mmCIF file of C-alpha atoms and ligand atoms in Angstrom:
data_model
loop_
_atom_site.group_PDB
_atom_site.id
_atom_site.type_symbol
_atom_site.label_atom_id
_atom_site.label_comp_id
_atom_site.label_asym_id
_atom_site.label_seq_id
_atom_site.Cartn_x
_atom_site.Cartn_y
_atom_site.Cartn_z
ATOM 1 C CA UNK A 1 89.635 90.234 120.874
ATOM 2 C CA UNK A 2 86.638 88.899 119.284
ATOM 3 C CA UNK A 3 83.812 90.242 120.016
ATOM 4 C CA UNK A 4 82.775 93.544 118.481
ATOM 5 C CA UNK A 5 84.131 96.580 120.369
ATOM 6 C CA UNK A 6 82.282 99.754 120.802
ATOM 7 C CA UNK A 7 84.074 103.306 119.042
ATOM 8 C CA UNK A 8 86.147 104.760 121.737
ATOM 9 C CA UNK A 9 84.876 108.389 122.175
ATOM 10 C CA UNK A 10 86.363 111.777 124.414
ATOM 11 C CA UNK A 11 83.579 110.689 126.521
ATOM 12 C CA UNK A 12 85.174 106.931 127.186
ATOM 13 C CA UNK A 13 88.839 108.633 127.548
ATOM 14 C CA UNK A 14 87.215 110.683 130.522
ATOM 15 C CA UNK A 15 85.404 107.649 132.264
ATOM 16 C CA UNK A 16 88.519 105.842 132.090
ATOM 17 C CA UNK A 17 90.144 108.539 133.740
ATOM 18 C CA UNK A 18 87.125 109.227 136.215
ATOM 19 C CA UNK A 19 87.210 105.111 137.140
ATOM 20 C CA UNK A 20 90.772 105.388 137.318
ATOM 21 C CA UNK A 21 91.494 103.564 134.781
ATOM 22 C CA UNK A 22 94.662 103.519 132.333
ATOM 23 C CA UNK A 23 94.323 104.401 129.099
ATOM 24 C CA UNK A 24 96.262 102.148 126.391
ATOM 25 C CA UNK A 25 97.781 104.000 123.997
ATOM 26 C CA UNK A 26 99.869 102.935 120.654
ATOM 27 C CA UNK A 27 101.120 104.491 117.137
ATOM 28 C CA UNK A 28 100.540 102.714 114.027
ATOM 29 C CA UNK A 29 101.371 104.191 110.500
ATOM 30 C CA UNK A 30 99.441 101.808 108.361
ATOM 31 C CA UNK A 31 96.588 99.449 107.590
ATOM 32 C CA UNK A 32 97.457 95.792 108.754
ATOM 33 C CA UNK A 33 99.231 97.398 112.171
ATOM 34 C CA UNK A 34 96.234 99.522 112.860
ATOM 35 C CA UNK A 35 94.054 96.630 112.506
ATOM 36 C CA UNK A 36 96.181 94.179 114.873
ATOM 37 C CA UNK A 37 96.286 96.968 117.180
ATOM 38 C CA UNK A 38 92.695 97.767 117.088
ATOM 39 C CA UNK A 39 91.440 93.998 117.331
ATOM 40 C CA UNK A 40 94.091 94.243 120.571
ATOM 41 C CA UNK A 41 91.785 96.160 122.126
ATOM 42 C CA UNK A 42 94.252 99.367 122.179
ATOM 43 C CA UNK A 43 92.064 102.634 123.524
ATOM 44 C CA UNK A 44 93.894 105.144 121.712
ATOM 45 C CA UNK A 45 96.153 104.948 117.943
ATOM 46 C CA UNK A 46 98.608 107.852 117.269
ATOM 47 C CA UNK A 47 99.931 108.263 113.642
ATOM 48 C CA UNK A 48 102.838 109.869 114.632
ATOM 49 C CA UNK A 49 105.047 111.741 112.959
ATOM 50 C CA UNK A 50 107.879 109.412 114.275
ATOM 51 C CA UNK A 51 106.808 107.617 110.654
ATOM 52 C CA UNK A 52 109.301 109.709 109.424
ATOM 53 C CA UNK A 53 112.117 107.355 111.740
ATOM 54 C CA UNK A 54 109.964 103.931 111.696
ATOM 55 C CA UNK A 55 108.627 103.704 108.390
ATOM 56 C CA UNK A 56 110.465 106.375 105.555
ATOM 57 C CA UNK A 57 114.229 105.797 107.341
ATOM 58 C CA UNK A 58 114.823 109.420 107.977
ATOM 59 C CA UNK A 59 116.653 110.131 111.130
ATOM 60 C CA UNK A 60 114.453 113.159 112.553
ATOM 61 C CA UNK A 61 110.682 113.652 111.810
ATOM 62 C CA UNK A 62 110.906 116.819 110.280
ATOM 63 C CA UNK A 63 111.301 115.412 106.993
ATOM 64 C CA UNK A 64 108.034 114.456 106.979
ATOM 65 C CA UNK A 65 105.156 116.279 105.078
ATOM 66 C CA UNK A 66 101.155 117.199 105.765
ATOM 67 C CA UNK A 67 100.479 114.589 102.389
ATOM 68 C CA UNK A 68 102.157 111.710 103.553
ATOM 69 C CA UNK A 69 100.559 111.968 107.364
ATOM 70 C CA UNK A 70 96.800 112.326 105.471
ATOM 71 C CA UNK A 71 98.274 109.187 103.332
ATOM 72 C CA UNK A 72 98.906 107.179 106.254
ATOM 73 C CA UNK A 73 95.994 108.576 108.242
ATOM 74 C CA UNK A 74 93.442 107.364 105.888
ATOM 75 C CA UNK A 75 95.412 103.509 105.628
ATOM 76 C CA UNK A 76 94.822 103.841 109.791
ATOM 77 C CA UNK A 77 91.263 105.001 110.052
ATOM 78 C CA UNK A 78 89.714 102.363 107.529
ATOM 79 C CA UNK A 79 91.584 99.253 109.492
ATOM 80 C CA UNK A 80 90.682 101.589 113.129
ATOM 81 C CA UNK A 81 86.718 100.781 114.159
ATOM 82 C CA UNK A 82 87.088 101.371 118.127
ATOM 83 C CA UNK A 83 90.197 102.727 118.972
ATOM 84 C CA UNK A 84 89.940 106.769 119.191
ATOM 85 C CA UNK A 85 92.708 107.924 115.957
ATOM 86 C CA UNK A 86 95.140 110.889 116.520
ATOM 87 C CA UNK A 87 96.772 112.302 113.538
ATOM 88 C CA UNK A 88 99.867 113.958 114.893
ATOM 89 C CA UNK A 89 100.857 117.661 113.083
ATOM 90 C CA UNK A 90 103.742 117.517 111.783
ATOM 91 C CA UNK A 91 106.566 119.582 111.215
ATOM 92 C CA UNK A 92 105.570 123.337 109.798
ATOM 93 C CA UNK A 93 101.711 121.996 109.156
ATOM 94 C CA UNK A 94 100.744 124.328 112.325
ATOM 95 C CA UNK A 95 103.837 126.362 113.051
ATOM 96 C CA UNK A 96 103.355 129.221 110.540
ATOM 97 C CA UNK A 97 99.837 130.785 111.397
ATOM 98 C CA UNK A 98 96.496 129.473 112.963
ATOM 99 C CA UNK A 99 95.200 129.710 109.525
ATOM 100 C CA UNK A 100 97.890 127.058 108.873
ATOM 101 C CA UNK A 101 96.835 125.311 111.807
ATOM 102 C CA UNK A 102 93.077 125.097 111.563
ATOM 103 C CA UNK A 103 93.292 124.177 107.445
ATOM 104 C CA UNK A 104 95.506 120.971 108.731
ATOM 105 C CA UNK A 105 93.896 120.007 111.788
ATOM 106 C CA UNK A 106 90.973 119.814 109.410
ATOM 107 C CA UNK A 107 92.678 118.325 106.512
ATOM 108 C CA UNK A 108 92.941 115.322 109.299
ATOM 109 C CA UNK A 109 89.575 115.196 110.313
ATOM 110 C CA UNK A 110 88.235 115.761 106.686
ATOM 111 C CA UNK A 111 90.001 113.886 104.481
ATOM 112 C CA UNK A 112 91.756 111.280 106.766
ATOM 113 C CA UNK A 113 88.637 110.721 109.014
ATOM 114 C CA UNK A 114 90.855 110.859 112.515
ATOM 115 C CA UNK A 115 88.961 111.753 115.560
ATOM 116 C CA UNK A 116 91.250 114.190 117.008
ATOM 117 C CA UNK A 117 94.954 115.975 116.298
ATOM 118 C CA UNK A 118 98.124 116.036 118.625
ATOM 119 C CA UNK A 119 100.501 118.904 118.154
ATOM 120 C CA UNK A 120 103.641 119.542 120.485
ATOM 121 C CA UNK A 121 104.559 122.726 122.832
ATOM 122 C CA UNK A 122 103.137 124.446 125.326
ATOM 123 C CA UNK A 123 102.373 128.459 125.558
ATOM 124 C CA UNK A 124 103.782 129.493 122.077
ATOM 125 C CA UNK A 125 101.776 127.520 120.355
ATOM 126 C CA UNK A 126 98.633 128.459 122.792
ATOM 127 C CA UNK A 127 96.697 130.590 119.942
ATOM 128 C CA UNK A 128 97.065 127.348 117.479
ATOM 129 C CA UNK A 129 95.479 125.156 119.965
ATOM 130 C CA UNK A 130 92.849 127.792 120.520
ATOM 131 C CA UNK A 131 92.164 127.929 116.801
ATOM 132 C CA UNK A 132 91.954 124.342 116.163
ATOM 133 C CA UNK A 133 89.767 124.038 118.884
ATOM 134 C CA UNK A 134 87.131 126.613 118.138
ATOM 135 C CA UNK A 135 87.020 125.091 114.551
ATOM 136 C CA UNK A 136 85.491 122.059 116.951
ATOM 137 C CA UNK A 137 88.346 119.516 116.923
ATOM 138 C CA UNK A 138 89.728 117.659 119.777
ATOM 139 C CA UNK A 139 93.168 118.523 120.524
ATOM 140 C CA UNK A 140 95.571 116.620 122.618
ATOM 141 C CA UNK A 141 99.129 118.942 123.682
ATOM 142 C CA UNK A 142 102.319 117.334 123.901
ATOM 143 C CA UNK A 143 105.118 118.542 126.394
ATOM 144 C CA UNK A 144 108.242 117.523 127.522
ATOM 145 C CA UNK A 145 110.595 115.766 124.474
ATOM 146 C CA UNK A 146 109.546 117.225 122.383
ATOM 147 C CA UNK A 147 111.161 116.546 118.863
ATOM 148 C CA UNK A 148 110.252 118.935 116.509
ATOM 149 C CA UNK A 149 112.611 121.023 118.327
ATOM 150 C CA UNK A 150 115.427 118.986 118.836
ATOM 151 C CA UNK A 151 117.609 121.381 117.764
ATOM 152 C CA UNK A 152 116.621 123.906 121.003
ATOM 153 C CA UNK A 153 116.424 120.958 123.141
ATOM 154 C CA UNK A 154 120.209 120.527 122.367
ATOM 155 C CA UNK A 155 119.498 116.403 121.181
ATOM 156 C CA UNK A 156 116.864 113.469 122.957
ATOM 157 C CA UNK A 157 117.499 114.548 126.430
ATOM 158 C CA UNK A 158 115.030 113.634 129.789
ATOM 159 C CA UNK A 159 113.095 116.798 130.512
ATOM 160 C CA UNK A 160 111.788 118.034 133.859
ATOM 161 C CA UNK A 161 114.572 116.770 135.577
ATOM 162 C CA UNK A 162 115.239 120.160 137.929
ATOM 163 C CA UNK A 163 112.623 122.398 139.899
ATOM 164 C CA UNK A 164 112.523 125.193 137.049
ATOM 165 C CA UNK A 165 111.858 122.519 134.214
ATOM 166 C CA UNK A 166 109.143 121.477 135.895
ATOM 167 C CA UNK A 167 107.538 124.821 136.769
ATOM 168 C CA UNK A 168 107.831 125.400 133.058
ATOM 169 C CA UNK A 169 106.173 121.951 131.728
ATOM 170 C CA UNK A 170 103.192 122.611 134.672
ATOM 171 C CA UNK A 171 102.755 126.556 133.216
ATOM 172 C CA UNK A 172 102.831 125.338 130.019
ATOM 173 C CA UNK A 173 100.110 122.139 130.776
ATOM 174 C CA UNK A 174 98.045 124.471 132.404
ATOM 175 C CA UNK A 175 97.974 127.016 129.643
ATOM 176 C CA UNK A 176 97.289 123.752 127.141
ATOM 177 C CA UNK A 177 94.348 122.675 129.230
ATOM 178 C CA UNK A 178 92.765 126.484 129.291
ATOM 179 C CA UNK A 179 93.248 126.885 125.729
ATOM 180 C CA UNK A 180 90.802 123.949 125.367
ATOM 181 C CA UNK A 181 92.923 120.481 124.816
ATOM 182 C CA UNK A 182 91.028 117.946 125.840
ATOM 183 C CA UNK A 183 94.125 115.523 126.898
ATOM 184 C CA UNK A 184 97.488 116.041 127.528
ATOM 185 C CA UNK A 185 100.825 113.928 126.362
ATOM 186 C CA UNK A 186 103.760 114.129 128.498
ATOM 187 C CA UNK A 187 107.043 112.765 126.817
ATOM 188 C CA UNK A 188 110.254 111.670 128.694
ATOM 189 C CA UNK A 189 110.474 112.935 132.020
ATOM 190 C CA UNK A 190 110.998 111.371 135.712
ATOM 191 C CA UNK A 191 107.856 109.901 136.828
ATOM 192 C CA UNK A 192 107.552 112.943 140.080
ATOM 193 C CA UNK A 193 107.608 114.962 137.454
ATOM 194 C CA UNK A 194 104.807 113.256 135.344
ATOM 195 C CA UNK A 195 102.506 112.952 138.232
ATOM 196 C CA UNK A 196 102.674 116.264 139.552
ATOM 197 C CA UNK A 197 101.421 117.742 136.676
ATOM 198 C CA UNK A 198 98.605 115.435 136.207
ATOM 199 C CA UNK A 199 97.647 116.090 139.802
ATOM 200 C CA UNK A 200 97.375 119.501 139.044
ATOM 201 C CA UNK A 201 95.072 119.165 135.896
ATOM 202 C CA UNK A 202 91.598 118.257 135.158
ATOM 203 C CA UNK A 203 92.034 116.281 131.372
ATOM 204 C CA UNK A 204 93.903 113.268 131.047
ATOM 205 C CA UNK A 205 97.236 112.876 130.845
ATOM 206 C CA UNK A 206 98.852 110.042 129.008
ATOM 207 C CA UNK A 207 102.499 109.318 129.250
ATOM 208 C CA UNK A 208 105.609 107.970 126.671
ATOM 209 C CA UNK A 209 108.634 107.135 129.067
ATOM 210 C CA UNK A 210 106.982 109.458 131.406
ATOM 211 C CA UNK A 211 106.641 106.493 134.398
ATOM 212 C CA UNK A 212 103.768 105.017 135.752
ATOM 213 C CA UNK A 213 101.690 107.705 137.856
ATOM 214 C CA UNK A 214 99.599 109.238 134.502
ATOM 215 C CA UNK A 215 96.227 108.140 133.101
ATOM 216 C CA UNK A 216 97.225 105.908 130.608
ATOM 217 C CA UNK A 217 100.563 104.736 128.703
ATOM 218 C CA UNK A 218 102.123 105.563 124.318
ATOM 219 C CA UNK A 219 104.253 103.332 122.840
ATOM 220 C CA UNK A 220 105.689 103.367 119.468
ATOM 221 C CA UNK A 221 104.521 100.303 118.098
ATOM 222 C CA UNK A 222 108.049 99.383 115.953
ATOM 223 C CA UNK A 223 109.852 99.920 119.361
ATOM 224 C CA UNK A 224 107.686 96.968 121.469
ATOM 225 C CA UNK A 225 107.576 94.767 118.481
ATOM 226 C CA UNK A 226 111.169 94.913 117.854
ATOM 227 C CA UNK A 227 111.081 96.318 114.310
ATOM 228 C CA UNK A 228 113.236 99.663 114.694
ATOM 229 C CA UNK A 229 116.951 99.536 114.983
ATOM 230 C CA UNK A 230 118.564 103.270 114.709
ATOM 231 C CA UNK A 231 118.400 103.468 118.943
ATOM 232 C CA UNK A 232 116.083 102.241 121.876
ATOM 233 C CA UNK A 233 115.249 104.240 124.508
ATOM 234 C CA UNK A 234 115.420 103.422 128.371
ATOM 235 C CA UNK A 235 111.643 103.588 128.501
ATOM 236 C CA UNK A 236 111.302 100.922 125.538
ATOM 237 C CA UNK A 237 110.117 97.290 126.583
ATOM 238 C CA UNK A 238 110.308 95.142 123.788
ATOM 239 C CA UNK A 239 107.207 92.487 123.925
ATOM 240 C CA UNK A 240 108.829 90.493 120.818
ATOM 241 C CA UNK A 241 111.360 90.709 118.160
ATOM 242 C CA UNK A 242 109.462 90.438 115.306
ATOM 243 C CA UNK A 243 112.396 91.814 113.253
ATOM 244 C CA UNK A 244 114.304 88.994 114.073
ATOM 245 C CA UNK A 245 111.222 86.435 113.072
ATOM 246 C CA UNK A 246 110.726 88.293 109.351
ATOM 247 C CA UNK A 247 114.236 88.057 108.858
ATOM 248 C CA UNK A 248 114.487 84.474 109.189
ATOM 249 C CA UNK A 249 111.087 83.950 106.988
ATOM 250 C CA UNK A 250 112.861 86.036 104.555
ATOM 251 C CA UNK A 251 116.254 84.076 104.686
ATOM 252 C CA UNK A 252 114.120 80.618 104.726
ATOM 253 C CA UNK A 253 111.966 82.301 101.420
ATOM 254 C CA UNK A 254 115.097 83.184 99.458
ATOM 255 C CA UNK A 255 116.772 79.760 100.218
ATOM 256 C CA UNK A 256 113.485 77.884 98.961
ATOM 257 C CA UNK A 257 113.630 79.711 95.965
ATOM 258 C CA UNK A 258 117.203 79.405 95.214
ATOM 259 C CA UNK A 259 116.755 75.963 96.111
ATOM 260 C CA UNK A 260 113.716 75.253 93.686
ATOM 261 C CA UNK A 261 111.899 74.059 96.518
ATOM 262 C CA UNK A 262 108.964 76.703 96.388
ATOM 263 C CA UNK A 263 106.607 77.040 94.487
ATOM 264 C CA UNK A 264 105.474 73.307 95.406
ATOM 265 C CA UNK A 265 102.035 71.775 94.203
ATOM 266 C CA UNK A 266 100.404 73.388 96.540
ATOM 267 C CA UNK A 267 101.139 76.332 95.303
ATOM 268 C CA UNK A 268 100.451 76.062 91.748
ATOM 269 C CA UNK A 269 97.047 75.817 90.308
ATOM 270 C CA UNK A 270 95.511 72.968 88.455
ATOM 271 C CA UNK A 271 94.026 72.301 85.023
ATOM 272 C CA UNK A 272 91.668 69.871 83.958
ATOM 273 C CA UNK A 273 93.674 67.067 82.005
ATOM 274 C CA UNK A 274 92.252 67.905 78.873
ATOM 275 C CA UNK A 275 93.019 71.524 78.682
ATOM 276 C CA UNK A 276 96.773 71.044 79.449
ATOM 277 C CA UNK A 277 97.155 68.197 76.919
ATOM 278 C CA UNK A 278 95.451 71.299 74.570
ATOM 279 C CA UNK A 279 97.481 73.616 75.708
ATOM 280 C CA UNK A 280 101.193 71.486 75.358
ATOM 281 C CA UNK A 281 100.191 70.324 71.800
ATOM 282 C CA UNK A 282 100.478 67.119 70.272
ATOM 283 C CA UNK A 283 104.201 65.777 70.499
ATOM 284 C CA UNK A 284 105.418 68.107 72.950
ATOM 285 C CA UNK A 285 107.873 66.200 75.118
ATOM 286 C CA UNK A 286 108.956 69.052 77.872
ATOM 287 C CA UNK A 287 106.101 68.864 79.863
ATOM 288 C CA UNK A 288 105.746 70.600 83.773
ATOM 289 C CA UNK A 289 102.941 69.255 85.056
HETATM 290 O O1 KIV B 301 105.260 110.845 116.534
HETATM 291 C C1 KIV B 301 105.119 110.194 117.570
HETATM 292 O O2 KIV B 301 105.026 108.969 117.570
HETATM 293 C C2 KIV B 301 105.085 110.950 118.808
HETATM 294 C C3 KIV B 301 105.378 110.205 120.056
HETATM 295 C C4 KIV B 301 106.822 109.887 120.141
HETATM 296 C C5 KIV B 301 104.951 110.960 121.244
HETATM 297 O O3 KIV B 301 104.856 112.121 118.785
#
């Protein structure tokens, strides 16, 4: 996209919606992703706690702490000029107290400059949304996989698959949307599942592997592009395999270099005549031009 696109506000996530109109959604951790994904033309940019998998290489996300999110929220916003920014709590930043809650939330709004904050789980973690929200932040809820709480969840299983799940993820959006979130993210479920719950709520509702009947679509960015390796799940379409293009600039790199083939001239810089012959010295015989 070239020409200069306007800041995507709550107000533009709820015409979408109104016009019927999906949302594009997409995480990015860091400054030259956020950008590409921003000059894409990408409505929405999560930094996810998923960073913890994608970018540090730990194998849940509950490694990952308050100070590194803020780190990689403030690489995102400065690159980020439309796209509406959600810094994603993670693990124990909101858990402990609403105190807790409202001091991060703020932390990303403050110091990171995000627009909004995502936090996962429905009606026991009602009074945090409530909190974050009357300290006038935007708050987008998170149901379904949800995995800070993999452990309960018993592993990365597909939720709302039977009549009682369901009941529970619809009790819990509707709780969400009372308490004052202003958008709602549903993770891994059957697509029935997924659209019955929208249907049954005013705010948006995006989806990750939660099929096609919700206002707008998240994808991990690493996933699409090819670039994360531990596992791929069934809801993953991979758009290119970037991993596999680095790789082979990397092998072709090394080989050049090994090779003496690079730097070339046109990588090295030039001196006037004069100034070399100054610089070898009278005599000298080993010369590289
Ligand atoms: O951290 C993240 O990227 C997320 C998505 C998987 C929903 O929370």
């Amino acid at each position: 996209m070239s020409e200069e696109r306007k800041k995507v506000t709550l107000h533009t996530l709820y015409r979408l919606k109104a016009e019927d109109k999906r949302a594009v959604y997409i995480t990015a951790y860091d400054y030259p992703f956020a950008l590409l994904a921003d000059r894409a033309g990408v409505d929405m940019i999560l930094v996810g706690d998923s960073l913890a998998m994608t970018v540090h290489g730990y194998s849940t996300t509950l490694p990952i702490t308050m100070n590194e999110m803020i780190s990689h929220a403030k690489a995102v916003t400065r690159a980020a000029k439309s796209a509406f920014v959600f810094g994603d709590m993670p693990y124990m930043s909101y858990q402990p107290s609403d105190r807790d809650a409202i001091i991060n939330a703020g932390r990303f709004i403050q110091e990171a400059g995000c627009d909004g904050v995502k936090l996962e789980g429905g009606r026991r973690v009602l009074s945090r949304v409530k909190a974050i929200v009357e300290a006038g932040i935007v708050v987008q809820g998170h149901l379904g996989l949800t995995p800070q709480n993999l452990g309960q969840l018993g592993g990365y299983r597909v939720q709302g698959k039977t009549k009682e799940s369901y009941q529970a993820l619809l009790d819990d959006a509707k709780s969400l949307e009372a308490a004052g979130a202003s958008s709602l993210l549903l993770e891994a479920m059957p697509a029935v599942t997924a659209a019955k719950i929208r249907e049954q709520l005013s705010i948006p509702v995006y989806g990750i592997g939660a099929g096609d009947q919700v206002d707008g679509q998240l994808v991990i960015i690493h996933d699409i592009l090819g670039l994360f390796e531990q596992f791929t799940p069934k809801f993953v379409k991979r758009y290119c395999e970037a991993g596999i293009l680095i790789k082979a600039a990397l092998e072709q790199y090394a080989a050049e270099v090994r090779g003496g083939t690079f730097p070339g001239p046109q990588q090295c810089y030039e001196i006037a005549p004069e100034e070399r012959q100054r610089i070898l010295g009278v005599g000298t015989t080993a010369v590289p031009s």
